[in-house]
Amino acid sequence: MVNQKSLKRFLQYRLSLIKFQRLGFEKVFSYNLGKDVGVTAEQVRKDFSMFGLKGSKRGGYDIKYLLKTIDEIFKRNGERQVIIIGMGNIGQALCNYQGFKENNIIIVAGFDLDPAKYSKKYAIPVHSTDKMEEVIKKNSIRTAIIAVPEFAGQEVCDQLVSLGIKGILNFSPVNLKVPEDIVVNYVNLRNELESLFYYT
Amino acid sequence: MVNQKSLKRFLQYRLSLIKFQRLGFEKVFSYNLGKDVGVTAEQVRKDFSMFGLKGSKRGGYDIKYLLKTIDEIFKRNGERQVIIIGMGNIGQALCNYQGFKENNIIIVAGFDLDPAKYSKKYAIPVHSTDKMEEVIKKNSIRTAIIAVPEFAGQEVCDQLVSLGIKGILNFSPVNLKVPEDIVVNYVNLRNELESLFYYT
DNA sequence: ATTTTTTTGTTCCAAATTTCACAATAATTG
DNA sequence: CAATTATTGTGAAATTTGGAACAAAAAAAT
Ligand SMILES: NC(=O)c1ccc[n+]([C@@H]2O[C@H](COP(=O)([O-])OP(=O)(O)OC[C@H]3O[C@@H](n4cnc5c(N)ncnc54)[C@H](O)[C@@H]3O)[C@@H](O)[C@H]2O)c1
Ligand SMILES: NC(=O)c1ccc[n+]([C@@H]2O[C@H](COP(=O)([O-])OP(=O)(O)OC[C@H]3O[C@@H](n4cnc5c(N)ncnc54)[C@H](O)[C@@H]3O)[C@@H](O)[C@H]2O)c1
């Protein structure tokens, strides 16, 4: 299995590379990237080496080439579709975010139990959860965002897994029990905020 | 410096402990907590030992005592005030979230450059960024959430630091340059989602 | 009261991750 | 074109993190 941390660093490298490219650079050195992203130059080189990205000694790395390869790693050229379960605060914030479309990520639809959410006022169509199977199958969707309250997290997760979802971004503060081959990324906003109060 | 990961696990332990308490339990064993939170029992004991939390051999840990001590670690009994800079999608989602108030976290105010955001329709007062200093000083605020676009992240961060903020939750996809004594927690939603496409 | 069982607390061990160190080599300089 | 310099790529060392193992102690059983 691939190193999760390295994987997320690549997305930071990508942002940084685009920044350098906009500034007119064609090459970068490991320490340029490292400094901008907040890791050591050695870390950058190790990450690159792990995914087989090559630079030229003394000449550094070619930005275009790096971007192209990173794009391949994250399948940026294919369709990258995702659905959201739970169209409350978080679900709405995500579907209004422009940065996904700009980065080739399509939020196909939202799902909710509450009929009040099936309105036209959202950036994406919102359906009853009964329709999940249909939408997932029709679009061959493999990735989903769980943004339902804590008590519903595991239940929704089980549904998603049974419908063939392989990758989950989970906002509910629950440790999800999933089969081996399912990848879950956790975002626990309350913990991220609250842990700051330890220091302050 | 304290182990960041351990710190965040404590908040998960806390949630789990409350769950057990609601179910009528007064004691837990390390493996109960571990199973629920998704870590090993050894990890739980190690974490507890690191913060000086004591259990009784064969009797396990007293839930009330654990909760009380964890509450102290995160200063749950004092005022836990925070401000949000950037009242766009994320800023609004956060200020509408009930779970903060329920957990003794008060979002005192929001700040934005855009006057269209200074309306009464939000759950918290929203001011011009000019007012940041006044609000921070008056309430002795030490914790802030950055929810502005990428290009403004570092600038806002510098302002906050100069106004005495010590802990930052940063949603903008930038590596913030901060003095040693400032703690930053990063939430990069796009990376969390996009990294899933590596697998799917 | 003694033995057995169970669980903590901690030391030791293993795995994963990061940093160091340096040979290899490409670019630059003289 | 030889010497110098800068930077990559990677194997070894160091660090960090998590897991295993087990003695110590408390509870339960006999
Ligand atoms: N909003 C935040 O700032 C914030 C902060 C910390 C944690 N969270 C967590 O993120 C998650 C979402 O938060 P939110 O503020 O968006 O919640 P919310 O209550 O605003 O929205 C949840 C939505 O899920 C829907 N829902 C409930 N059960 C469902 C089910 N079984 N299937 C489909 N839809 C269902 C509800 O109808 C509602 O629309 C929660 O687990 C919350 O704990 C949110
Ligand atoms: N919304 C999402 O789902 C999402 C997903 C991934 C990343 N992000 C990141 O989170 C951050 C916030 O996202 P969003 O969708 O809420 O953005 P948004 O554009 O909806 O809101 C940003 C707000 O910040 C304000 N602002 C800009 N410069 C400011 C300044 N210097 N001082 C004060 N206010 C300022 C703007 O007026 C706007 O109201 C961004 O950095 C974005 O990249 C958001």
Coordinates of C-alpha atoms (C1' of nucleotides) and ligand atoms in Angstrom, one line a residue:
Chain A
M1 CA 0.0 0.0 0.0
V2 CA 1.1 3.5 -0.9
N3 CA 2.2 6.0 1.7
Q4 CA -0.8 8.1 2.6
K5 CA 1.2 11.1 3.8
S6 CA 3.3 11.2 0.7
L7 CA 0.2 11.1 -1.4
K8 CA -1.3 14.1 0.2
R9 CA 2.1 15.9 0.0
F10 CA 1.9 15.4 -3.8
L11 CA -1.2 17.5 -4.0
Q12 CA 0.6 20.3 -2.1
Y13 CA 3.6 19.9 -4.5
R14 CA 1.1 20.3 -7.3
L15 CA -0.3 23.6 -6.0
S16 CA 3.2 24.9 -5.5
L17 CA 4.3 23.8 -9.0
I18 CA 1.4 25.7 -10.5
K19 CA 2.4 28.7 -8.5
F20 CA 6.0 28.5 -9.8
Q21 CA 4.8 28.0 -13.3
R22 CA 2.6 31.1 -13.1
L23 CA 5.7 33.0 -12.0
G24 CA 7.4 31.9 -15.2
F25 CA 9.6 29.1 -14.0
E26 CA 10.2 25.9 -16.0
K27 CA 12.4 24.1 -13.6
V28 CA 12.4 23.7 -9.8
F29 CA 14.8 22.3 -7.3
S30 CA 13.8 20.1 -4.4
Y31 CA 14.5 22.8 -2.0
N32 CA 12.2 25.3 -3.8
L33 CA 9.3 23.0 -3.5
G34 CA 10.2 21.9 0.0
K35 CA 10.4 25.5 1.3
D36 CA 7.1 26.4 -0.2
V37 CA 5.2 23.4 1.0
G38 CA 6.9 23.2 4.4
V39 CA 8.9 20.0 4.2
T40 CA 12.6 19.3 3.7
A41 CA 14.2 19.0 0.3
E42 CA 15.1 15.4 1.1
Q43 CA 11.5 14.7 1.7
V44 CA 10.6 16.0 -1.7
R45 CA 13.2 13.9 -3.4
K46 CA 12.2 10.8 -1.5
D47 CA 8.6 11.3 -2.4
F48 CA 9.5 11.8 -6.0
S49 CA 11.8 8.8 -6.1
M50 CA 9.0 6.7 -4.5
F51 CA 6.7 7.4 -7.4
G52 CA 9.5 7.2 -10.0
L53 CA 9.6 10.9 -10.8
K54 CA 13.0 11.8 -12.2
G55 CA 14.9 15.0 -12.2
S56 CA 18.2 16.0 -13.8
K57 CA 21.2 16.2 -11.6
R58 CA 22.2 19.8 -11.3
G59 CA 19.3 20.8 -13.6
G60 CA 16.5 20.1 -11.1
Y61 CA 13.0 18.9 -12.1
D62 CA 11.0 19.9 -15.1
I63 CA 7.7 21.5 -13.9
K64 CA 5.6 20.5 -16.8
Y65 CA 6.7 16.9 -16.5
L66 CA 6.1 16.8 -12.8
L67 CA 2.6 18.3 -13.2
K68 CA 1.8 15.8 -16.0
T69 CA 2.9 12.9 -13.9
I70 CA 1.1 14.0 -10.8
D71 CA -2.0 14.5 -12.8
E72 CA -1.8 10.9 -13.9
I73 CA -1.4 9.7 -10.3
F74 CA -4.7 11.4 -9.4
K75 CA -6.5 10.6 -12.6
R76 CA -7.0 14.2 -13.3
N77 CA -7.7 13.6 -17.0
G78 CA -10.5 11.1 -16.5
E79 CA -13.9 11.8 -15.0
R80 CA -13.6 12.3 -11.3
Q81 CA -17.2 12.0 -9.9
V82 CA -18.4 12.1 -6.4
I83 CA -21.6 12.2 -4.5
I84 CA -22.5 13.8 -1.1
I85 CA -24.7 12.2 1.4
G86 CA -26.2 14.7 3.8
M87 CA -26.9 18.2 2.5
G88 CA -26.7 20.2 5.7
N89 CA -24.1 22.8 6.5
I90 CA -21.1 20.9 5.2
G91 CA -22.8 19.3 2.2
Q92 CA -23.9 22.7 1.0
A93 CA -20.5 24.4 1.6
L94 CA -18.9 21.7 -0.5
C95 CA -21.3 21.8 -3.4
N96 CA -21.0 25.6 -3.7
Y97 CA -17.2 25.4 -3.7
Q98 CA -15.9 26.4 -7.1
G99 CA -12.5 24.8 -6.6
F100 CA -13.8 21.3 -7.3
K101 CA -15.0 22.0 -10.8
E102 CA -11.9 24.0 -11.5
N103 CA -9.9 20.9 -10.6
N104 CA -11.9 18.4 -12.6
I105 CA -13.9 17.0 -9.7
I106 CA -17.7 16.8 -10.4
I107 CA -20.1 16.6 -7.6
V108 CA -22.8 14.6 -9.4
A109 CA -25.6 14.8 -6.8
G110 CA -26.5 15.2 -3.2
F111 CA -28.7 12.9 -1.1
D112 CA -30.7 13.6 2.0
L113 CA -33.5 12.1 4.1
D114 CA -35.1 15.5 4.6
P115 CA -37.5 16.4 1.7
A116 CA -36.9 20.1 2.5
K117 CA -33.5 19.7 0.9
Y118 CA -34.8 18.5 -2.5
S119 CA -35.0 22.0 -3.8
K120 CA -33.6 23.7 -6.9
K121 CA -31.6 26.2 -4.8
Y122 CA -28.5 24.1 -4.6
A123 CA -25.6 24.0 -7.1
I124 CA -26.3 20.3 -7.6
P125 CA -29.5 18.1 -7.8
V126 CA -30.5 16.7 -4.4
H127 CA -32.4 13.5 -4.2
S128 CA -33.9 11.2 -1.7
T129 CA -31.5 8.5 -0.5
D130 CA -33.7 6.0 -2.3
K131 CA -32.2 7.2 -5.5
M132 CA -28.6 6.5 -4.5
E133 CA -28.4 3.2 -6.1
E134 CA -29.6 4.4 -9.4
V135 CA -27.3 7.4 -9.5
I136 CA -24.2 5.4 -8.4
K137 CA -24.8 2.6 -10.9
K138 CA -25.7 4.9 -13.8
N139 CA -22.5 7.0 -13.4
S140 CA -20.3 4.2 -12.1
I141 CA -19.4 6.3 -9.1
R142 CA -16.8 5.0 -6.7
T143 CA -16.2 8.0 -4.4
A144 CA -18.6 9.6 -1.8
I145 CA -18.6 12.2 0.9
I146 CA -20.4 11.4 4.2
A147 CA -21.8 14.6 5.7
V148 CA -24.6 13.3 7.9
P149 CA -24.9 13.5 11.7
E150 CA -22.9 11.2 13.9
F151 CA -25.7 8.7 14.5
A152 CA -26.2 8.1 10.8
G153 CA -22.5 7.8 9.8
Q154 CA -22.0 4.1 10.0
E155 CA -25.4 3.3 8.4
V156 CA -24.8 5.5 5.4
C157 CA -21.3 4.1 5.1
D158 CA -22.6 0.5 5.0
Q159 CA -25.1 1.5 2.3
L160 CA -22.4 3.1 0.2
V161 CA -20.1 0.2 0.5
S162 CA -22.8 -2.2 -0.5
L163 CA -23.4 0.0 -3.6
G164 CA -19.8 -0.3 -4.7
I165 CA -18.2 2.9 -3.3
K166 CA -14.5 2.4 -2.8
G167 CA -13.3 5.8 -1.4
I168 CA -15.0 7.8 1.3
L169 CA -14.4 11.2 2.7
N170 CA -16.1 11.2 6.2
F171 CA -17.1 14.3 8.1
S172 CA -19.0 12.5 10.8
P173 CA -17.1 12.0 14.0
V174 CA -17.3 8.2 13.9
N175 CA -14.7 5.5 13.3
L176 CA -16.2 3.7 10.3
K177 CA -16.0 0.0 10.1
V178 CA -15.3 -0.9 6.5
P179 CA -13.9 -3.8 4.5
E180 CA -10.1 -3.9 3.8
D181 CA -10.4 -2.6 0.3
I182 CA -12.3 0.6 1.1
V183 CA -10.3 3.8 1.8
V184 CA -11.7 6.3 4.3
N185 CA -10.3 9.8 4.8
Y186 CA -11.5 11.4 8.0
V187 CA -12.1 15.1 8.5
N188 CA -13.0 15.9 12.1
L189 CA -13.5 19.6 12.2
R190 CA -14.5 19.8 15.8
N191 CA -11.4 17.9 16.9
E192 CA -9.1 20.1 14.7
L193 CA -10.5 23.2 16.3
E194 CA -10.8 21.9 19.9
S195 CA -7.3 20.4 20.0
L196 CA -6.0 24.0 19.6
F197 CA -7.4 24.8 23.0
Y198 CA -4.9 22.6 24.6
Y199 CA -2.2 25.1 23.8
T200 CA -4.0 28.4 24.2
Chain B
M1 CA 6.0 19.3 22.9
V2 CA 3.0 17.1 23.2
N3 CA 2.2 14.5 20.6
Q4 CA -0.4 16.0 18.3
K5 CA -1.9 12.7 17.2
S6 CA -2.4 11.5 20.8
L7 CA -4.1 14.8 21.5
K8 CA -6.6 14.3 18.7
R9 CA -7.2 10.8 19.8
F10 CA -8.2 12.1 23.2
L11 CA -11.1 13.9 21.7
Q12 CA -12.2 10.7 20.1
Y13 CA -11.9 8.9 23.4
R14 CA -14.0 11.6 24.9
L15 CA -16.8 11.0 22.4
S16 CA -16.6 7.3 23.0
L17 CA -16.7 7.7 26.7
I18 CA -19.8 9.8 26.5
K19 CA -21.4 7.1 24.4
F20 CA -20.5 4.4 27.0
Q21 CA -21.8 6.7 29.8
R22 CA -25.1 7.1 28.0
L23 CA -25.3 3.3 27.8
G24 CA -25.1 3.2 31.6
F25 CA -21.5 2.2 32.0
E26 CA -19.3 3.7 34.8
K27 CA -16.1 1.9 33.9
V28 CA -14.3 1.1 30.7
F29 CA -11.3 -1.1 29.7
S30 CA -8.7 0.1 27.3
Y31 CA -9.9 -2.4 24.7
N32 CA -13.5 -1.1 24.9
L33 CA -12.3 2.4 24.0
G34 CA -9.7 1.1 21.5
K35 CA -12.3 -0.9 19.6
D36 CA -14.8 1.9 19.4
V37 CA -12.2 4.5 18.4
G38 CA -10.3 2.3 16.0
V39 CA -7.0 2.0 17.8
T40 CA -5.3 -0.8 19.8
A41 CA -5.8 -1.1 23.5
E42 CA -2.1 -0.6 24.0
Q43 CA -2.4 2.7 22.2
V44 CA -5.1 3.8 24.6
R45 CA -3.1 2.9 27.6
K46 CA 0.0 4.6 26.2
D47 CA -2.0 7.8 25.6
F48 CA -3.5 7.8 29.0
S49 CA -0.1 7.1 30.7
M50 CA 1.4 10.0 28.8
F51 CA -1.1 12.4 30.3
G52 CA -1.0 10.8 33.7
L53 CA -4.5 9.3 33.5
K54 CA -4.7 6.4 35.9
G55 CA -6.9 3.3 35.9
S56 CA -7.2 0.5 38.3
K57 CA -5.7 -2.8 37.5
R58 CA -8.4 -5.3 36.8
G59 CA -11.0 -2.6 37.4
G60 CA -10.4 -0.5 34.3
Y61 CA -10.8 3.2 34.0
D62 CA -13.5 5.3 35.7
I63 CA -15.4 7.1 33.0
K64 CA -16.4 10.1 35.1
Y65 CA -12.8 10.6 36.1
L66 CA -11.5 10.3 32.5
L67 CA -14.0 12.8 31.2
K68 CA -13.2 15.2 33.9
T69 CA -9.5 15.0 33.2
I70 CA -9.9 15.2 29.5
D71 CA -12.1 18.3 30.0
E72 CA -9.3 19.9 31.9
I73 CA -6.8 19.1 29.1
F74 CA -8.9 21.0 26.6
K75 CA -10.1 23.7 29.0
R76 CA -13.7 22.8 28.6
N77 CA -14.7 24.5 31.7
G78 CA -13.4 27.9 30.8
E79 CA -14.4 30.2 27.9
R80 CA -13.4 28.8 24.6
Q81 CA -13.8 31.6 22.2
V82 CA -12.8 31.7 18.5
I83 CA -13.3 34.0 15.5
I84 CA -13.7 33.2 11.8
I85 CA -11.9 35.2 9.1
G86 CA -13.7 34.7 5.8
M87 CA -17.5 34.2 5.9
G88 CA -17.9 32.3 2.6
N89 CA -19.0 28.7 2.2
I90 CA -16.8 27.3 5.0
G91 CA -17.2 30.2 7.4
Q92 CA -21.0 30.0 7.1
A93 CA -21.1 26.2 7.5
L94 CA -19.0 26.5 10.7
C95 CA -21.0 29.2 12.3
N96 CA -24.3 27.4 11.7
Y97 CA -23.0 24.2 13.3
Q98 CA -24.7 23.5 16.6
G99 CA -22.0 21.1 17.8
F100 CA -19.7 23.9 18.8
K101 CA -22.0 25.6 21.2
E102 CA -23.0 22.2 22.6
N103 CA -19.3 21.7 23.3
N104 CA -18.6 24.9 24.9
I105 CA -17.0 26.6 22.0
I106 CA -18.2 30.1 21.2
I107 CA -17.7 31.6 17.8
V108 CA -17.6 35.2 18.9
A109 CA -17.7 36.9 15.4
G110 CA -16.9 36.6 11.8
F111 CA -14.9 38.9 9.6
D112 CA -14.9 39.6 5.9
L113 CA -13.7 42.1 3.4
D114 CA -17.0 41.9 1.5
P115 CA -19.6 44.2 2.9
A116 CA -22.3 42.0 1.5
K117 CA -21.5 39.6 4.4
Y118 CA -22.2 42.1 7.1
S119 CA -25.8 41.1 7.4
K120 CA -28.0 39.9 10.2
K121 CA -28.7 36.6 8.5
Y122 CA -25.8 34.7 10.0
A123 CA -25.7 32.9 13.4
I124 CA -23.0 35.3 14.5
P125 CA -22.2 39.0 14.0
V126 CA -20.0 39.6 11.0
H127 CA -17.8 42.7 10.8
S128 CA -15.3 44.4 8.6
T129 CA -11.7 43.1 9.1
D130 CA -10.9 46.6 10.5
K131 CA -12.7 45.5 13.6
M132 CA -10.6 42.4 14.3
E133 CA -8.2 44.1 16.7
E134 CA -11.0 45.5 18.8
V135 CA -12.9 42.2 19.1
I136 CA -9.7 40.2 19.7
K137 CA -8.5 42.6 22.4
K138 CA -11.9 43.0 24.1
N139 CA -12.5 39.3 24.4
S140 CA -8.9 38.2 24.8
I141 CA -9.2 35.8 21.9
R142 CA -6.3 33.5 21.2
T143 CA -7.8 31.1 18.6
A144 CA -8.9 31.8 15.0
I145 CA -10.2 30.0 11.9
I146 CA -8.9 31.1 8.5
A147 CA -11.5 30.5 5.8
V148 CA -10.4 32.9 3.2
P149 CA -9.2 32.1 -0.4
E150 CA -5.7 30.8 -0.9
F151 CA -4.2 34.2 -2.0
A152 CA -5.3 35.9 1.3
G153 CA -4.2 33.1 3.7
Q154 CA -0.8 34.2 4.6
E155 CA -1.8 37.9 4.9
V156 CA -4.7 37.1 7.2
C157 CA -2.4 34.8 9.2
D158 CA 0.2 37.6 9.7
Q159 CA -2.5 40.0 10.9
L160 CA -3.9 37.4 13.4
V161 CA -0.4 36.6 14.8
S162 CA 0.3 40.3 15.2
L163 CA -2.9 40.6 17.2
G164 CA -1.9 37.9 19.6
I165 CA -3.7 34.8 18.2
K166 CA -1.8 31.7 19.3
G167 CA -3.8 28.8 17.6
I168 CA -5.1 28.7 14.0
L169 CA -7.3 26.4 12.2
N170 CA -6.5 27.0 8.5
F171 CA -8.7 26.0 5.6
S172 CA -6.8 27.8 3.0
P173 CA -4.5 25.5 1.0
V174 CA -1.3 27.3 2.0
N175 CA 1.6 26.4 4.1
L176 CA 1.5 29.2 6.6
K177 CA 4.8 30.8 7.8
V178 CA 4.3 31.4 11.6
P179 CA 6.6 32.0 14.6
E180 CA 7.6 29.0 16.7
D181 CA 5.0 29.5 19.4
I182 CA 2.0 29.5 17.1
V183 CA 0.1 26.3 16.5
V184 CA -1.6 25.7 13.1
N185 CA -3.9 22.9 12.3
Y186 CA -4.5 22.4 8.6
V187 CA -7.7 21.2 7.0
N188 CA -7.3 20.8 3.3
L189 CA -10.6 19.5 2.0
R190 CA -9.7 19.4 -1.6
N191 CA -6.6 17.2 -0.9
E192 CA -8.6 14.9 1.4
L193 CA -11.1 14.3 -1.4
E194 CA -8.7 14.3 -4.3
S195 CA -6.3 11.8 -2.7
L196 CA -9.1 9.3 -2.8
F197 CA -8.9 9.3 -6.6
Y198 CA -5.6 7.7 -6.4
Y199 CA -7.2 4.5 -5.3
T200 CA -10.5 4.5 -7.2
Chain C
dA1 C1' -6.9 -17.1 52.9
dT2 C1' -5.0 -18.7 48.7
dT3 C1' -5.3 -19.2 44.0
dT4 C1' -6.7 -17.8 39.7
dT5 C1' -8.0 -14.4 36.5
dT6 C1' -8.0 -10.0 34.4
dT7 C1' -6.3 -5.7 33.3
dT8 C1' -3.2 -1.9 33.9
dG9 C1' 1.4 0.4 33.2
dT10 C1' 5.6 0.2 31.3
dT11 C1' 9.7 -1.6 29.1
dC12 C1' 11.3 -3.5 25.2
dC13 C1' 10.8 -4.4 20.2
dA14 C1' 9.2 -3.6 15.3
dA15 C1' 7.6 -0.8 11.7
dA16 C1' 7.2 3.3 9.4
dT17 C1' 8.8 7.7 8.4
dT18 C1' 12.2 11.3 8.1
dT19 C1' 16.7 13.0 7.9
dC20 C1' 21.6 12.5 6.9
dA21 C1' 25.3 11.7 4.0
dC22 C1' 27.5 11.1 -0.1
dA23 C1' 28.5 9.1 -4.6
dA24 C1' 27.0 10.0 -9.2
dT25 C1' 26.4 13.2 -12.6
dA26 C1' 24.9 17.2 -15.2
dA27 C1' 25.8 22.1 -15.8
dT28 C1' 29.0 25.9 -15.5
dT29 C1' 33.3 28.1 -15.4
dG30 C1' 38.0 29.1 -16.6
Chain D
dC1 C1' 38.5 20.3 -22.1
dA2 C1' 39.5 19.9 -17.3
dA3 C1' 38.1 21.6 -13.0
dT4 C1' 34.6 23.2 -10.2
dT5 C1' 30.0 23.5 -8.5
dA6 C1' 25.3 22.3 -7.7
dT7 C1' 21.9 19.0 -7.3
dT8 C1' 19.8 14.5 -7.7
dG9 C1' 18.9 9.8 -6.0
dT10 C1' 19.4 6.5 -2.6
dG11 C1' 21.3 3.5 1.1
dA12 C1' 22.2 4.0 6.0
dA13 C1' 21.2 6.2 10.4
dA14 C1' 18.0 8.4 13.4
dT15 C1' 13.7 9.4 14.9
dT16 C1' 9.1 8.7 15.7
dT17 C1' 5.2 5.9 16.2
dG18 C1' 2.7 1.9 17.3
dG19 C1' 2.5 -2.9 19.0
dA20 C1' 3.9 -6.9 21.9
dA21 C1' 5.0 -8.8 26.1
dC22 C1' 5.0 -9.2 30.8
dA23 C1' 5.4 -8.0 35.8
dA24 C1' 2.4 -5.9 39.2
dA25 C1' -1.8 -5.4 41.2
dA26 C1' -6.6 -5.7 42.0
dA27 C1' -10.7 -8.3 41.8
dA28 C1' -13.0 -12.7 41.7
dA29 C1' -13.3 -17.4 42.7
dT30 C1' -12.4 -21.3 45.4
Ligands
LIG1 N1 -20.9 22.0 10.1 C1 -19.7 22.0 10.8 O1 -19.1 23.0 10.9 C2 -19.3 20.7 11.4 C3 -18.3 20.8 12.4 C4 -17.8 19.6 13.0 C5 -18.3 18.4 12.6 N2 -19.3 18.4 11.7 C6 -19.8 17.0 11.4 O2 -20.1 17.0 10.0 C7 -21.3 16.3 9.8 C8 -22.3 17.1 9.0 O3 -22.5 18.3 9.7 P1 -23.5 19.4 9.3 O4 -23.3 20.6 10.1 O5 -23.5 19.6 7.8 O6 -24.9 18.7 9.8 P2 -26.4 19.1 9.4 O7 -27.2 18.6 10.5 O8 -26.4 20.5 9.0 O9 -26.7 18.2 8.1 C9 -26.9 16.8 8.2 C10 -27.8 16.5 7.0 O10 -27.8 15.0 6.9 C11 -29.2 14.6 6.7 N3 -29.3 13.2 7.1 C12 -29.5 12.7 8.3 N4 -29.5 11.4 8.3 C13 -29.4 11.0 7.0 C14 -29.3 9.8 6.4 N5 -29.4 8.6 7.0 N6 -29.1 9.8 5.0 C15 -29.0 11.0 4.3 N7 -29.1 12.2 4.9 C16 -29.2 12.2 6.2 C17 -30.0 15.6 7.5 O11 -31.3 15.7 6.9 C18 -29.2 16.9 7.2 O12 -29.7 17.6 6.1 C19 -21.9 15.9 11.2 O13 -21.5 14.6 11.4 C20 -21.1 16.8 12.1 O14 -20.9 16.2 13.3 C21 -19.8 19.5 11.1
LIG2 N1 -15.9 25.4 0.5 C1 -15.2 24.2 0.3 O1 -15.8 23.2 0.2 C2 -13.7 24.2 0.2 C3 -13.1 23.0 -0.3 C4 -11.7 23.0 -0.3 C5 -11.0 24.1 0.1 N2 -11.6 25.2 0.6 C6 -10.8 26.3 1.0 O2 -11.3 26.9 2.1 C7 -11.2 28.3 2.0 C8 -12.5 29.0 2.1 O3 -13.4 28.4 1.1 P1 -14.8 29.0 0.8 O4 -15.5 28.1 -0.2 O5 -15.5 29.3 2.1 O6 -14.4 30.4 0.0 P2 -15.4 31.6 -0.3 O7 -14.8 32.2 -1.5 O8 -16.8 31.1 -0.3 O9 -15.3 32.6 0.9 C9 -14.1 33.3 1.2 C10 -14.5 34.5 1.9 O10 -13.3 35.2 2.3 C11 -13.5 36.6 2.1 N3 -12.2 37.2 2.0 C12 -11.3 37.3 1.0 N4 -10.2 37.9 1.4 C13 -10.3 38.2 2.7 C14 -9.5 38.9 3.6 N5 -8.2 39.3 3.2 N6 -9.9 39.1 4.8 C15 -11.2 38.7 5.2 N7 -12.0 38.1 4.4 C16 -11.6 37.8 3.1 C17 -14.3 36.7 0.9 O11 -15.0 37.9 0.8 C18 -15.3 35.5 1.0 O12 -16.5 35.9 1.7 C19 -10.5 28.6 0.7 O13 -9.1 28.8 0.9 C20 -10.7 27.4 -0.1 O14 -9.6 27.1 -1.0 C21 -13.0 25.3 0.6

